[in-house]
PDB file of C-alpha atoms in Angstrom:
ATOM      1  CA  UNK Z   1    -150.387  60.647-189.130  1.00  0.00           C
ATOM      2  CA  UNK Z   2    -152.330  61.698-192.212  1.00  0.00           C
ATOM      3  CA  UNK Z   3    -153.456  58.840-194.460  1.00  0.00           C
ATOM      4  CA  UNK Z   4    -155.611  58.701-197.581  1.00  0.00           C
ATOM      5  CA  UNK Z   5    -157.049  55.301-198.452  1.00  0.00           C
ATOM      6  CA  UNK Z   6    -157.779  54.313-202.029  1.00  0.00           C
ATOM      7  CA  UNK Z   7    -157.801  51.450-204.523  1.00  0.00           C
ATOM      8  CA  UNK Z   8    -154.982  50.408-206.866  1.00  0.00           C
ATOM      9  CA  UNK Z   9    -157.011  51.521-209.874  1.00  0.00           C
ATOM     10  CA  UNK Z  10    -157.614  54.950-208.329  1.00  0.00           C
ATOM     11  CA  UNK Z  11    -153.911  55.192-207.404  1.00  0.00           C
ATOM     12  CA  UNK Z  12    -152.983  54.837-211.080  1.00  0.00           C
ATOM     13  CA  UNK Z  13    -155.294  57.769-211.875  1.00  0.00           C
ATOM     14  CA  UNK Z  14    -153.887  59.789-208.961  1.00  0.00           C
ATOM     15  CA  UNK Z  15    -150.344  59.285-210.243  1.00  0.00           C
ATOM     16  CA  UNK Z  16    -151.312  60.095-213.860  1.00  0.00           C
ATOM     17  CA  UNK Z  17    -153.008  63.314-212.748  1.00  0.00           C
ATOM     18  CA  UNK Z  18    -150.046  64.404-210.620  1.00  0.00           C
ATOM     19  CA  UNK Z  19    -151.548  64.019-207.151  1.00  0.00           C
ATOM     20  CA  UNK Z  20    -154.611  63.813-204.965  1.00  0.00           C
ATOM     21  CA  UNK Z  21    -157.527  65.965-206.072  1.00  0.00           C
ATOM     22  CA  UNK Z  22    -160.836  66.601-204.345  1.00  0.00           C
ATOM     23  CA  UNK Z  23    -162.666  66.075-207.649  1.00  0.00           C
ATOM     24  CA  UNK Z  24    -166.360  66.893-207.014  1.00  0.00           C
ATOM     25  CA  UNK Z  25    -166.001  66.944-203.228  1.00  0.00           C
ATOM     26  CA  UNK Z  26    -165.464  69.890-200.919  1.00  0.00           C
ATOM     27  CA  UNK Z  27    -162.071  68.550-199.807  1.00  0.00           C
ATOM     28  CA  UNK Z  28    -159.727  65.578-199.906  1.00  0.00           C
ATOM     29  CA  UNK Z  29    -160.502  63.491-196.831  1.00  0.00           C
ATOM     30  CA  UNK Z  30    -157.835  61.674-194.851  1.00  0.00           C
ATOM     31  CA  UNK Z  31    -157.684  59.712-191.639  1.00  0.00           C
ATOM     32  CA  UNK Z  32    -155.586  60.461-188.584  1.00  0.00           C
ATOM     33  CA  UNK Z  33    -154.552  56.816-188.596  1.00  0.00           C
ATOM     34  CA  UNK Z  34    -155.458  53.430-190.036  1.00  0.00           C
ATOM     35  CA  UNK Z  35    -158.976  51.945-190.147  1.00  0.00           C
ATOM     36  CA  UNK Z  36    -158.074  49.328-187.550  1.00  0.00           C
ATOM     37  CA  UNK Z  37    -157.024  52.013-185.032  1.00  0.00           C
ATOM     38  CA  UNK Z  38    -159.735  52.417-182.398  1.00  0.00           C
ATOM     39  CA  UNK Z  39    -159.468  56.231-182.464  1.00  0.00           C
ATOM     40  CA  UNK Z  40    -160.169  56.371-186.227  1.00  0.00           C
ATOM     41  CA  UNK Z  41    -163.872  56.583-186.928  1.00  0.00           C
ATOM     42  CA  UNK Z  42    -163.891  58.473-190.236  1.00  0.00           C
ATOM     43  CA  UNK Z  43    -161.659  59.704-193.003  1.00  0.00           C
ATOM     44  CA  UNK Z  44    -160.470  56.367-194.351  1.00  0.00           C
ATOM     45  CA  UNK Z  45    -162.608  53.489-195.568  1.00  0.00           C
ATOM     46  CA  UNK Z  46    -162.104  50.066-194.049  1.00  0.00           C
ATOM     47  CA  UNK Z  47    -162.059  48.406-197.494  1.00  0.00           C
ATOM     48  CA  UNK Z  48    -159.241  50.503-198.995  1.00  0.00           C
ATOM     49  CA  UNK Z  49    -156.374  48.590-200.635  1.00  0.00           C
ATOM     50  CA  UNK Z  50    -153.755  51.331-200.768  1.00  0.00           C
ATOM     51  CA  UNK Z  51    -152.593  53.740-198.059  1.00  0.00           C
ATOM     52  CA  UNK Z  52    -151.077  57.061-199.093  1.00  0.00           C
ATOM     53  CA  UNK Z  53    -149.195  58.733-196.229  1.00  0.00           C
ATOM     54  CA  UNK Z  54    -149.200  62.505-196.739  1.00  0.00           C
ATOM     55  CA  UNK Z  55    -146.419  64.853-195.629  1.00  0.00           C
ATOM     56  CA  UNK Z  56    -148.614  67.622-194.233  1.00  0.00           C
ATOM     57  CA  UNK Z  57    -145.684  69.854-193.246  1.00  0.00           C
ATOM     58  CA  UNK Z  58    -144.268  69.791-196.784  1.00  0.00           C
ATOM     59  CA  UNK Z  59    -147.684  70.354-198.384  1.00  0.00           C
ATOM     60  CA  UNK Z  60    -148.230  73.392-196.178  1.00  0.00           C
ATOM     61  CA  UNK Z  61    -144.719  74.861-196.381  1.00  0.00           C
ATOM     62  CA  UNK Z  62    -143.897  74.251-200.038  1.00  0.00           C
ATOM     63  CA  UNK Z  63    -147.330  74.342-201.638  1.00  0.00           C
ATOM     64  CA  UNK Z  64    -149.284  76.594-199.279  1.00  0.00           C
ATOM     65  CA  UNK Z  65    -152.020  74.000-198.775  1.00  0.00           C
ATOM     66  CA  UNK Z  66    -154.310  74.391-195.757  1.00  0.00           C
ATOM     67  CA  UNK Z  67    -155.299  71.354-193.690  1.00  0.00           C
ATOM     68  CA  UNK Z  68    -158.227  71.213-191.293  1.00  0.00           C
ATOM     69  CA  UNK Z  69    -159.362  68.753-188.662  1.00  0.00           C
ATOM     70  CA  UNK Z  70    -163.145  68.312-188.738  1.00  0.00           C
ATOM     71  CA  UNK Z  71    -165.282  67.712-185.662  1.00  0.00           C
ATOM     72  CA  UNK Z  72    -165.391  63.974-186.460  1.00  0.00           C
ATOM     73  CA  UNK Z  73    -161.556  63.897-186.632  1.00  0.00           C
ATOM     74  CA  UNK Z  74    -161.186  63.763-190.414  1.00  0.00           C
ATOM     75  CA  UNK Z  75    -158.275  65.681-191.927  1.00  0.00           C
ATOM     76  CA  UNK Z  76    -159.474  67.762-194.876  1.00  0.00           C
ATOM     77  CA  UNK Z  77    -157.533  69.632-197.538  1.00  0.00           C
ATOM     78  CA  UNK Z  78    -158.898  71.407-200.621  1.00  0.00           C
ATOM     79  CA  UNK Z  79    -155.835  70.193-202.534  1.00  0.00           C
ATOM     80  CA  UNK Z  80    -154.590  69.282-204.909  1.00  0.00           C
ATOM     81  CA  UNK Z  81    -151.871  67.448-202.998  1.00  0.00           C
ATOM     82  CA  UNK Z  82    -148.929  66.840-205.356  1.00  0.00           C
ATOM     83  CA  UNK Z  83    -147.032  63.561-205.568  1.00  0.00           C
ATOM     84  CA  UNK Z  84    -143.967  65.091-203.915  1.00  0.00           C
ATOM     85  CA  UNK Z  85    -146.016  65.309-200.704  1.00  0.00           C
ATOM     86  CA  UNK Z  86    -146.506  61.538-200.539  1.00  0.00           C
ATOM     87  CA  UNK Z  87    -144.266  60.170-197.786  1.00  0.00           C
ATOM     88  CA  UNK Z  88    -144.956  56.578-198.774  1.00  0.00           C
ATOM     89  CA  UNK Z  89    -147.571  54.488-200.541  1.00  0.00           C
ATOM     90  CA  UNK Z  90    -148.176  50.981-199.257  1.00  0.00           C
ATOM     91  CA  UNK Z  91    -150.421  47.996-199.874  1.00  0.00           C
ATOM     92  CA  UNK Z  92    -152.610  47.586-196.840  1.00  0.00           C
ATOM     93  CA  UNK Z  93    -152.846  43.794-196.961  1.00  0.00           C
ATOM     94  CA  UNK Z  94    -149.135  43.149-196.529  1.00  0.00           C
ATOM     95  CA  UNK Z  95    -147.461  46.502-195.858  1.00  0.00           C
ATOM     96  CA  UNK Z  96    -145.346  46.349-199.016  1.00  0.00           C
ATOM     97  CA  UNK Z  97    -144.303  49.607-200.657  1.00  0.00           C
ATOM     98  CA  UNK Z  98    -145.778  50.703-203.983  1.00  0.00           C
ATOM     99  CA  UNK Z  99    -143.310  52.359-206.332  1.00  0.00           C
ATOM    100  CA  UNK Z 100    -145.498  55.028-207.902  1.00  0.00           C
ATOM    101  CA  UNK Z 101    -142.823  55.827-210.492  1.00  0.00           C
ATOM    102  CA  UNK Z 102    -143.711  52.504-212.146  1.00  0.00           C
ATOM    103  CA  UNK Z 103    -147.446  53.213-212.481  1.00  0.00           C
TER     104      UNK Z 103
END
């Protein structure tokens, strides 16, 4: 599992820009699971509203993006990760799907 946590406001910007970007950071950081999973210590903030599930295989095969697992078990990618590599986007509070085509 590769999950990027964000806010609804940030999701709108992500969609407008065409995907996830590292911005001023070294890499896009993602968790190997959800914040409530006991094996997840970093990579996704506990207060995130939106969960973006990333299709790592597609991002690597179709876009040539490298992914790395850091020593603290955070998945990192220099990006950008295009929207077509989003498996699903859901609201964390209730698990409902977010239709990004409407943002």
